[in-house]
Structures are given as C-alpha cells and as structure tokens.
GROMACS .gro file of C-alpha atoms in nm:
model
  334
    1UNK     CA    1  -8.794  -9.161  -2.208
    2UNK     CA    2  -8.571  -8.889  -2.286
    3UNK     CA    3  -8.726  -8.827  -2.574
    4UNK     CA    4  -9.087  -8.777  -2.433
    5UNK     CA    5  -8.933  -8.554  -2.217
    6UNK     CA    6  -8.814  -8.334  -2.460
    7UNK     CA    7  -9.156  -8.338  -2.644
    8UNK     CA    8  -9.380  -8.282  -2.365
    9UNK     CA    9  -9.137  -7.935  -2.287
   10UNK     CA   10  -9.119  -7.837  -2.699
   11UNK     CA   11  -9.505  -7.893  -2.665
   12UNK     CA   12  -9.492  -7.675  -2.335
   13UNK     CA   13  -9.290  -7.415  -2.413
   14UNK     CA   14  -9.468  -7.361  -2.753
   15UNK     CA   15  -9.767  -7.345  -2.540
   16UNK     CA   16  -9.638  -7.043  -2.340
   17UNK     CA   17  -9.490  -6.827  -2.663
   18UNK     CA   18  -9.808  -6.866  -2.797
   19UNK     CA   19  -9.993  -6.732  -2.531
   20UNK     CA   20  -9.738  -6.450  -2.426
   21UNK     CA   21  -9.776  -6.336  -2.812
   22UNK     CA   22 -10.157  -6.385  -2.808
   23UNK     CA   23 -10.210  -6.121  -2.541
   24UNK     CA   24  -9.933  -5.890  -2.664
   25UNK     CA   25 -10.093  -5.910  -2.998
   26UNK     CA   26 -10.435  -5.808  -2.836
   27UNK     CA   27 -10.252  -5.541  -2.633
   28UNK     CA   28 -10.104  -5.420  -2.969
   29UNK     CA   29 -10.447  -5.459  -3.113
   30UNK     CA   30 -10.604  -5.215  -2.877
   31UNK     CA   31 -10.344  -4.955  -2.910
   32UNK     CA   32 -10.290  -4.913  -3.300
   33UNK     CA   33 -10.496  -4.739  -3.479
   34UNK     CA   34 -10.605  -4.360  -3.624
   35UNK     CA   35 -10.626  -4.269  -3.309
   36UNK     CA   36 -10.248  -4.374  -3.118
   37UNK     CA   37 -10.334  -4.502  -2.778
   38UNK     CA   38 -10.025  -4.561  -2.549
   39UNK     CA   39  -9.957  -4.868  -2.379
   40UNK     CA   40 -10.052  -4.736  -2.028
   41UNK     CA   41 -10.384  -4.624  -2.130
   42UNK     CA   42 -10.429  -4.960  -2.293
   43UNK     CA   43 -10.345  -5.134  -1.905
   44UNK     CA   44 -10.526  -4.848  -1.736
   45UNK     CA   45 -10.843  -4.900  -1.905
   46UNK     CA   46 -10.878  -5.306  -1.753
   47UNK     CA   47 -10.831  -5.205  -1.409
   48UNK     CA   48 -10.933  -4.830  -1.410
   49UNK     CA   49 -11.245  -4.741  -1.598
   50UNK     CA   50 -11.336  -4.368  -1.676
   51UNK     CA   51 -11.511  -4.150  -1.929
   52UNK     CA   52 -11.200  -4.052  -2.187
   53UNK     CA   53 -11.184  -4.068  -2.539
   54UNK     CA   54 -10.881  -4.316  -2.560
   55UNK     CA   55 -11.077  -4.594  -2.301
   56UNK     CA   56 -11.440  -4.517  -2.473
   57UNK     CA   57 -11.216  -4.621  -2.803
   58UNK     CA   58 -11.084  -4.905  -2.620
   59UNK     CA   59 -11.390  -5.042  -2.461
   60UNK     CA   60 -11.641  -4.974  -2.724
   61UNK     CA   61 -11.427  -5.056  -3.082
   62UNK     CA   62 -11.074  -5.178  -3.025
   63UNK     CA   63 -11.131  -5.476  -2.758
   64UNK     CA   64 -11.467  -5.606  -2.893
   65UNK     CA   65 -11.310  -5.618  -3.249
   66UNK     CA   66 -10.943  -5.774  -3.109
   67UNK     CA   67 -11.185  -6.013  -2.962
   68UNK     CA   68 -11.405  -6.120  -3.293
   69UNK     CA   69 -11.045  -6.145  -3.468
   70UNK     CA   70 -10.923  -6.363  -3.186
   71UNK     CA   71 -11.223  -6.567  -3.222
   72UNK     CA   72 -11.281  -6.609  -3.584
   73UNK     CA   73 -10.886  -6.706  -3.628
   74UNK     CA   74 -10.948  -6.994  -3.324
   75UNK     CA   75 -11.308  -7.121  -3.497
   76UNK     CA   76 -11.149  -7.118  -3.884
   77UNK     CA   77 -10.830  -7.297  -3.761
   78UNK     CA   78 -10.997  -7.597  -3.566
   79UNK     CA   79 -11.251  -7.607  -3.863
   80UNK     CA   80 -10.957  -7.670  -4.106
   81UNK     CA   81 -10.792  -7.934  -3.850
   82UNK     CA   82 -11.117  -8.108  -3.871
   83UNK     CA   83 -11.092  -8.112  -4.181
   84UNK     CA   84 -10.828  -8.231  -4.308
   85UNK     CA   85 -10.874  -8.502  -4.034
   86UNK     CA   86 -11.185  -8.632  -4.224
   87UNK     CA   87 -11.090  -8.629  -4.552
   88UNK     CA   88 -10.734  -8.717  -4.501
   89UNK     CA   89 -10.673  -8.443  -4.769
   90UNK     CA   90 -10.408  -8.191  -4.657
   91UNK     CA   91 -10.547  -7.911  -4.876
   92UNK     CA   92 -10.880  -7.920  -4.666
   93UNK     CA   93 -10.996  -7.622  -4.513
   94UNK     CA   94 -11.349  -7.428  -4.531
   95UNK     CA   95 -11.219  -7.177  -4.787
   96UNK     CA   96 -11.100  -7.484  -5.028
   97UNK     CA   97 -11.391  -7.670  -4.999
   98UNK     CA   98 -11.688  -7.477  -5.056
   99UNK     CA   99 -11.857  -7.438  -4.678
  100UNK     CA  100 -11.724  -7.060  -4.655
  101UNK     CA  101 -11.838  -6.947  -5.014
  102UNK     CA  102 -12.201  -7.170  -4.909
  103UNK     CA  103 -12.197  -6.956  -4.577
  104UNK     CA  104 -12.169  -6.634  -4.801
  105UNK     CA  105 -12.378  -6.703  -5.076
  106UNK     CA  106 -12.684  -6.769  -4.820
  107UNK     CA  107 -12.567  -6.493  -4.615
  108UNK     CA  108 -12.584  -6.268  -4.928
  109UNK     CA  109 -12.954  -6.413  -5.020
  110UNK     CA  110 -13.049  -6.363  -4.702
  111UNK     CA  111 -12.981  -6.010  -4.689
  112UNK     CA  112 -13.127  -5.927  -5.016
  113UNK     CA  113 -13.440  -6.133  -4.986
  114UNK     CA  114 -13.485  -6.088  -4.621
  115UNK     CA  115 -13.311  -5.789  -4.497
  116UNK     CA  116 -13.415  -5.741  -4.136
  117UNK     CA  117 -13.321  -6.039  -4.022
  118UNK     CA  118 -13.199  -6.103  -3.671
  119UNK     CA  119 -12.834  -6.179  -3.590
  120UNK     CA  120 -12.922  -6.563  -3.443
  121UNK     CA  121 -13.121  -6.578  -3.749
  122UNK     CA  122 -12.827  -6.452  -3.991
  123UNK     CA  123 -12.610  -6.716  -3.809
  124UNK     CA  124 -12.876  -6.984  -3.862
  125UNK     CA  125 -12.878  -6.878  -4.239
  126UNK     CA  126 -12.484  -6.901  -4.218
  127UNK     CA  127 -12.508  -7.289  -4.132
  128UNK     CA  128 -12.719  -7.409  -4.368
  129UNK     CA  129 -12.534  -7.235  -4.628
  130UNK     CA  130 -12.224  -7.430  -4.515
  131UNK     CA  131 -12.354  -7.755  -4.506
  132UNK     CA  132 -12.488  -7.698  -4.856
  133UNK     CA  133 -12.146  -7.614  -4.983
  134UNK     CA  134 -11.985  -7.910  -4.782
  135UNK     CA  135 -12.211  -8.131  -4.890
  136UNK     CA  136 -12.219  -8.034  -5.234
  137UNK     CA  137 -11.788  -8.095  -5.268
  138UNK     CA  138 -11.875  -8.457  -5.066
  139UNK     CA  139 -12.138  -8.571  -5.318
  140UNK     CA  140 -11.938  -8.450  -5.645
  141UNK     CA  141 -11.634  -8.619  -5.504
  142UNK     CA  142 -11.750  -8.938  -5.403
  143UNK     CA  143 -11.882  -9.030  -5.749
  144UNK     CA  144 -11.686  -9.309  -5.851
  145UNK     CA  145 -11.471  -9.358  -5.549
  146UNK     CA  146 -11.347  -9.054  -5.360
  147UNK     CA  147 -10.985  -8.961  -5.368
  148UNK     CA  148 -10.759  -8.658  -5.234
  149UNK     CA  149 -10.812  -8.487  -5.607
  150UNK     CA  150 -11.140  -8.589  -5.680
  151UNK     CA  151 -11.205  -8.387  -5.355
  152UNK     CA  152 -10.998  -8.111  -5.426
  153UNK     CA  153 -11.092  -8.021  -5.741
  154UNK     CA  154 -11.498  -8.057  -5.642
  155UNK     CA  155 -11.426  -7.851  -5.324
  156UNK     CA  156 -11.257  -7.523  -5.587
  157UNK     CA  157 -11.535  -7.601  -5.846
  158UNK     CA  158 -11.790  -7.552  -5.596
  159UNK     CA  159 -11.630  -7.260  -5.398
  160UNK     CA  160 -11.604  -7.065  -5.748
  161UNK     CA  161 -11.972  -7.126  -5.859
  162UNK     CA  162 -12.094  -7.012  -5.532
  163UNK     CA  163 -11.876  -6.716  -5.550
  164UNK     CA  164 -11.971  -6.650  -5.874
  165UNK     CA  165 -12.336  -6.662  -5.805
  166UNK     CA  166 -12.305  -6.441  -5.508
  167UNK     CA  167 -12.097  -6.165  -5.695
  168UNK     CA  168 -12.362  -6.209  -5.991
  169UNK     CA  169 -12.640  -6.140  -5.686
  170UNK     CA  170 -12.470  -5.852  -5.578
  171UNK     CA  171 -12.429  -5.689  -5.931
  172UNK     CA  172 -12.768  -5.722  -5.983
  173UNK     CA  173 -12.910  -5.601  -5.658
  174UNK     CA  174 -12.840  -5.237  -5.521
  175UNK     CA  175 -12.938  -5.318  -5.216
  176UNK     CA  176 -12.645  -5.615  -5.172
  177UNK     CA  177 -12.385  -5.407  -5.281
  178UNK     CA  178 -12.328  -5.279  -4.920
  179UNK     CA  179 -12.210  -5.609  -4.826
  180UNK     CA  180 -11.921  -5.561  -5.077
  181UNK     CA  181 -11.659  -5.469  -4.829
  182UNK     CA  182 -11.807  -5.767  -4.559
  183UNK     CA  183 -11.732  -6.013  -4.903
  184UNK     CA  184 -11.358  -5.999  -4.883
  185UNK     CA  185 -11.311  -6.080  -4.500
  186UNK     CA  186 -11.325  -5.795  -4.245
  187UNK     CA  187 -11.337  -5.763  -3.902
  188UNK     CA  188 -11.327  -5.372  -3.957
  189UNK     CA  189 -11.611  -5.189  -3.661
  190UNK     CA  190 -11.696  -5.500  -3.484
  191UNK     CA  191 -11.895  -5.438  -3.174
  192UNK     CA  192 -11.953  -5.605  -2.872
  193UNK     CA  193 -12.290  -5.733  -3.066
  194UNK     CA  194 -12.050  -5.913  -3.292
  195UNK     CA  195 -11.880  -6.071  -3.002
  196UNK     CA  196 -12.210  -6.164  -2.850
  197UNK     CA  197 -12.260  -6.354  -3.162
  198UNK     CA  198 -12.050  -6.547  -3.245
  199UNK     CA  199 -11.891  -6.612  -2.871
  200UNK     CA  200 -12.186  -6.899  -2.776
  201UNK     CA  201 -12.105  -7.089  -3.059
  202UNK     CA  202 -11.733  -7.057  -3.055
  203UNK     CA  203 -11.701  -7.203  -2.683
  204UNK     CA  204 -11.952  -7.487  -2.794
  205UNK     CA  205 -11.782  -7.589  -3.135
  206UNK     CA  206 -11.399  -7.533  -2.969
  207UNK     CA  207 -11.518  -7.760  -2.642
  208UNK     CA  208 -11.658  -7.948  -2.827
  209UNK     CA  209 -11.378  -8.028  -3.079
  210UNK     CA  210 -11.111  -8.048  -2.767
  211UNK     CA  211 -11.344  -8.341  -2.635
  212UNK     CA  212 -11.381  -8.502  -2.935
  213UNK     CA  213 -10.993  -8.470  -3.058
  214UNK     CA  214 -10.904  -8.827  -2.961
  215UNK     CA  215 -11.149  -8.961  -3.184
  216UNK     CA  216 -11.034  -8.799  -3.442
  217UNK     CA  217 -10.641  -8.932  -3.402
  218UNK     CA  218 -10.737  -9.281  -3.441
  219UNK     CA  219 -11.011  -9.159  -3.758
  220UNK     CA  220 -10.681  -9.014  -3.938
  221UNK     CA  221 -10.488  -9.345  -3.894
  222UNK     CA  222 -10.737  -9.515  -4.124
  223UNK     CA  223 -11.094  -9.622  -4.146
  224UNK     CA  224 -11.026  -9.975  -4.080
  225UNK     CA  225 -10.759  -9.909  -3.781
  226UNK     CA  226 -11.018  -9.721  -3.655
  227UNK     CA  227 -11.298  -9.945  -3.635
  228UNK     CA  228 -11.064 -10.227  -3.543
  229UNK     CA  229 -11.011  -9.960  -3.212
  230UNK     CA  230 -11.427  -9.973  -3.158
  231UNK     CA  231 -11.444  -9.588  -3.294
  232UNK     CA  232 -11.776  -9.570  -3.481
  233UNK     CA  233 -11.629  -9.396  -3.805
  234UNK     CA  234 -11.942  -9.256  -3.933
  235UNK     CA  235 -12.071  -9.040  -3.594
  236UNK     CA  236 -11.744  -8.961  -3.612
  237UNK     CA  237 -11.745  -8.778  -3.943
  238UNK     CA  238 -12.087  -8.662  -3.914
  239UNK     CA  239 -11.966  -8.489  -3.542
  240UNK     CA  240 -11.675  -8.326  -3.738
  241UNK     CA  241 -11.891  -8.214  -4.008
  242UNK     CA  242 -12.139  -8.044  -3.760
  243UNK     CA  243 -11.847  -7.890  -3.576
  244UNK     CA  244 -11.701  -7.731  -3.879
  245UNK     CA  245 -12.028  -7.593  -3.965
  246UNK     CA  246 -12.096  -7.447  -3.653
  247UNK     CA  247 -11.741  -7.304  -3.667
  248UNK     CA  248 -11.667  -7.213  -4.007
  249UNK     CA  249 -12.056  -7.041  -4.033
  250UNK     CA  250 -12.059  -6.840  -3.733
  251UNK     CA  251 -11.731  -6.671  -3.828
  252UNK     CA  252 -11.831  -6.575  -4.230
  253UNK     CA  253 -12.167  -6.477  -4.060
  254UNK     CA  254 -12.012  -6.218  -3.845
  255UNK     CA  255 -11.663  -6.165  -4.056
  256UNK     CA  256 -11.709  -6.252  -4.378
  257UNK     CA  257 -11.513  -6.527  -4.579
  258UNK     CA  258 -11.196  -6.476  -4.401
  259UNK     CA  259 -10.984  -6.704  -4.652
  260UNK     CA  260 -10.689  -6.971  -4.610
  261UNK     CA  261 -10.681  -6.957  -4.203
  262UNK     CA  262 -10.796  -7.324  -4.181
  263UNK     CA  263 -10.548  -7.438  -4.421
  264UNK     CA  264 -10.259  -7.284  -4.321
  265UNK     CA  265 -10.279  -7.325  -3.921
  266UNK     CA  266 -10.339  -7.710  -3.857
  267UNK     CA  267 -10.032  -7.737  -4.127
  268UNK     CA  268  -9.775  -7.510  -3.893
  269UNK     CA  269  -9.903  -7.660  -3.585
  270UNK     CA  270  -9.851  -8.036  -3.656
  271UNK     CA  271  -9.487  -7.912  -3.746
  272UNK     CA  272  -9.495  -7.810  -3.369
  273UNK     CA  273  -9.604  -8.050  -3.196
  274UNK     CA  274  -9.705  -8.368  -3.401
  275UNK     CA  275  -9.959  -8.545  -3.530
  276UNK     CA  276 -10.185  -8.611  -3.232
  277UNK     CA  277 -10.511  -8.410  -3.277
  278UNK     CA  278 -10.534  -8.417  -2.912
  279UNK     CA  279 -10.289  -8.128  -2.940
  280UNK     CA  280 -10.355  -7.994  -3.252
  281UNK     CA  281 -10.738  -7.884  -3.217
  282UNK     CA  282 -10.630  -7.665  -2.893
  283UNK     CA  283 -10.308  -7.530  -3.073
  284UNK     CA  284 -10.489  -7.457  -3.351
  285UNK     CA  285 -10.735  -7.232  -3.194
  286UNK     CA  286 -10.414  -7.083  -3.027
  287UNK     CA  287 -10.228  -6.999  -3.370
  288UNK     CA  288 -10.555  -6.919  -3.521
  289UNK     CA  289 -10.613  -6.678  -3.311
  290UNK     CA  290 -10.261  -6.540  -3.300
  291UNK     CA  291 -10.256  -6.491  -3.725
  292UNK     CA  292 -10.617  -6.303  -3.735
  293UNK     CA  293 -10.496  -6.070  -3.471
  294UNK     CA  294 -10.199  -5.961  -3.592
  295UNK     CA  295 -10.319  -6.009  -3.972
  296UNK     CA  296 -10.568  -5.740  -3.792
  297UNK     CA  297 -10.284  -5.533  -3.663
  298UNK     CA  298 -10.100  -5.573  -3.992
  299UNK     CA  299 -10.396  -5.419  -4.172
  300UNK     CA  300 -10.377  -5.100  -3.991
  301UNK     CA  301 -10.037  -4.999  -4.068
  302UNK     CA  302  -9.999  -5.088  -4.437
  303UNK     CA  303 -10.178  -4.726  -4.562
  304UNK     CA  304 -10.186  -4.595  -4.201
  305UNK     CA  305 -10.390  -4.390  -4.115
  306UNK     CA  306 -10.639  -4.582  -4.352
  307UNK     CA  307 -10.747  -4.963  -4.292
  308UNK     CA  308 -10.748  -5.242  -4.560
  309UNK     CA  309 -10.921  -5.611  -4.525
  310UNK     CA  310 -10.804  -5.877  -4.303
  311UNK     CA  311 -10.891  -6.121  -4.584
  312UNK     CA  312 -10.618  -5.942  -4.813
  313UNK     CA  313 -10.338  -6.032  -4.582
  314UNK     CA  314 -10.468  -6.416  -4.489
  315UNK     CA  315 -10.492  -6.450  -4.905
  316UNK     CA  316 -10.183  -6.325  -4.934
  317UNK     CA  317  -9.993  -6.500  -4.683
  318UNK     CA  318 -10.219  -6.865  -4.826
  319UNK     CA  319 -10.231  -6.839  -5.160
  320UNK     CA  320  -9.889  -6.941  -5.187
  321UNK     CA  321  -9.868  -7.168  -4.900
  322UNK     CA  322 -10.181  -7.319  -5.101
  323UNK     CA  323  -9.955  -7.388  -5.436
  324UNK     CA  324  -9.682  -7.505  -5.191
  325UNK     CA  325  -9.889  -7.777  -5.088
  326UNK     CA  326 -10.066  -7.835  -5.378
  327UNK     CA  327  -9.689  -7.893  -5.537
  328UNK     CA  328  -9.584  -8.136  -5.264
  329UNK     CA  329  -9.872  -8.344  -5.285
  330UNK     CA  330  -9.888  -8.676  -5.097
  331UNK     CA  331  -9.531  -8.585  -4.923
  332UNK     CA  332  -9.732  -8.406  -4.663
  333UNK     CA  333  -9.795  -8.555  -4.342
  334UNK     CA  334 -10.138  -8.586  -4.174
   0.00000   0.00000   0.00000
C-alpha cells in the first residue's frame, strides 16, 4: 500500500515539474530571440494588450510559433508511444518507420505538382503519405513472419528510399527547392495559420489516444492476453494506426520531418512513471512538448543572433539515443 502511495506522488509530482517547466519554457520561448524581450513585457502582453513592437512580436511570431512547437512535440511523442505499443518494437517511432519520410515525400509532390494547394488540403496530402510509408514497413516486414528486426530494418529501408526520392524531386525541380529549409524540421515563422492547422487535429488524435490508452496496456501484454481480456486486437491496431497518422502527418505537414521525438519521449517517460499507457500517452504529450520547445529555444542561442533547425538539435540529441537502443536490444522494457 505503501508502495502505491509512493507511485501515485512520483507520478504526481512529475506531473507538476513538467508543467511548471512547460510554461516557463513557453515564457522563455516568447522572450528569446533577435529582438530581447524582457520577462515583464512577456506577462504584460497576456493581460495588457497594446500596439508596441515587443507585444506585436509576441502576439503575431513568438506565441503562435511556441505554440506549433508545443504541439508538434505532444502529437510526435504520443505517435511514437503508439507505436511502439503496436509493434512491441522499442525502436518504433514515425521517423524510424517510414510514416514521416511518406508524409514528406507527398508533401513535396504535392507542392511541385500542385502548388496552390490549400492548407486542409496539404494536411490531407500529409496523411495519405503516412499511411503509405506505414504501410509500406508493415507489408515488407510481415513477409515470412514479422519480428522486432524484420520491422526495423523495413521501417529504415523505407524511410531512406522515400527520402531519397524526395531529395532526387527537389534536385530536379526549381520550384521544390524552397521547401529545402521546411525538409530538415523547422518551426522557424510559424503563424497563427500554422496553429490553426494543425490545432483541430492535435486535440482529436491526443483525446483520442488518452481514451483509447487502456486498450492499448492490455495490447502490449500480448496478443493472446489480450484477447483472452475481450480486447478486439485488430480495431485496436487499426485505431492506433489512424491515430499516428493523424498525428505524425499533421505535424510534418506544418513542421516538417521533425526527427527522433517519438522515439526518444515514450522511452524517458515509462522510466517515470511505468509501463501503463494510461499514463504514458498523456506524459508523453507533456515531455513532447517540453523537448520541441526548448529544442526551439536551444536553436536560437547556438549562433545568436541567427536561428538554426529544430530538427538539428532533436537528431542530435536521438541519433545516439537511437544506437543506444539499438545496442541494448531486447533488454528494453515495453
């Protein structure tokens, strides 16, 4: 008894830092930049409105873009988690397997075939493209009897030939190589457009996810357990596989292929506060959120006053948390 307590205030308390740090890290978010904002302004500006420079800054390109960071971090997280539910694979995330690099490669097409397209349109163009590139890693991997790396090996094989076909598209066409800079991740002069865009979907695929997160602890205790329970493992998977659509292709459609976010996150979390997906789907968004924005932050002050990518730091911080997993194998927990 004792012991629940102690887990029920780890799983609290953990709760609150995260939060605490989540709004500092917008607050931080806002105020660094070329142009310094101080922290009063920054405060001033949510219950005070006027015509300055600094809040204009604030209201029309430092909270909209703190935001989309915020948002795309929560949607790429929970995508991972689901992930790595369904496939029982801890190296499982939309970067690994394909559905970010299908997302892009569409996104890319899209733009040079059909460049005025609208933004519901673009996001529309985002999902396909990641259930192509899902379901392109599920079919090569289940030839023969699926294992963990049959499907990891499929998932890179197919996330470097659609890479490699969007770069080639992009050499080729002058008119593709403005989305260049969008390729590497960036959440770089995001608008409150951008928000608009990819907020519906966000609260749908996160709510969503939250509701469905019980399911999805008995799925990872086995196929067999969970029918045994009365789960019906197939709506199951296909559920999870629409969620991480939704959520992995709204967030390359409005920030690119922000990498390694889905596989680092559900890993730190469940190191926090267990196994139970009922937790880990909401903490996930939590920490997602929390590494985009200050990834975001981070970006800002490596050549300050200049800006680099957001997807430079996350494939810097996950390429090597990538070959840490990928070293200790079936050791890691799901």
């Amino acid at each position: 008894m004792e012991t629940v307590g102690r887990s029920k205030l780890k799983v609290l308390c953990t709760a609150i830092a995260g939060i605490v740090l989540l709004i500092l890290g917008i607050l931080m978010s806002i105020s660094v930049g070329a142009a310094d904002i101080d922290a009063s302004m920054v405060l001033k500006s949510f219950f005070d409105a006027d015509s300055s420079k600094e809040q204009t800054i604030i209201r029309t390109l430092r909270l909209p873009r703190a935001l989309v960071g915020a948002l795309v971090g929560a949607n790429l997280a929970v995508a991972g988690a689901l992930m790595q539910a369904i496939t029982r694979n801890s190296l499982a995330s939309p970067q690994v397997f394909g559905v970010n690099a299908g997302a892009s490669f569409f996104i890319v097409s899209a733009f040079v075939f059909f460049p005025n397209l609208s933004s519901v349109s673009l996001v529309c163009v985002a999902f396909i493209g990641a259930a192509v590139g899902g379901m392109a890693v599920y079919s090569f991997a289940s030839g023969g009897g699926m294992t963990q790396v049959k499907l990891a090996l499929a998932g890179m094989a197919v996330h470097f030939f659609l890479s490699s076909l969007t770069q080639g598209m992009i050499i080729f066409n002058e008119q593709a190589k403005d989305v260049l800079y969008w390729l590497v991740g960036s959440i770089n002069g995001k608008t409150w457009a951008h928000v608009n865009m990819i907020l519906p979907w966000s609260l749908f695929g996160l709510l969503v996810a939250a509701m469905f997160s019980r399911s999805v602890s008995i799925l990872v205790l086995g196929e067999n357990m969970a029918q045994g329970l009365g789960q019906r493992v197939y709506r199951i998977r296909i559920l999870a596989g629409i969620l991480v659509i939704i959520l992995a292709g709204s967030s390359v459609a409005v920030a690119g292929p922000v990498g390694f976010v889905g596989l680092i996150i559900p890993h730190i979390v469940r190191r926090l506060v267990g196994g139970d997906y009922r937790r880990i789907i909401p903490f996930s968004a939590l920490f997602g959120a929390l590494l985009l924005v200050y990834a975001d932050i981070l970006v800002r002050l490596i050549a300050y006053p200049f800006e680099s990518l957001v997807g430079i730091v996350t494939a810097i911080i996950g390429a090597p948390f990538f070959l840490y997993l990928a070293k200790r194998g079936r050791n890691i927990k799901q």
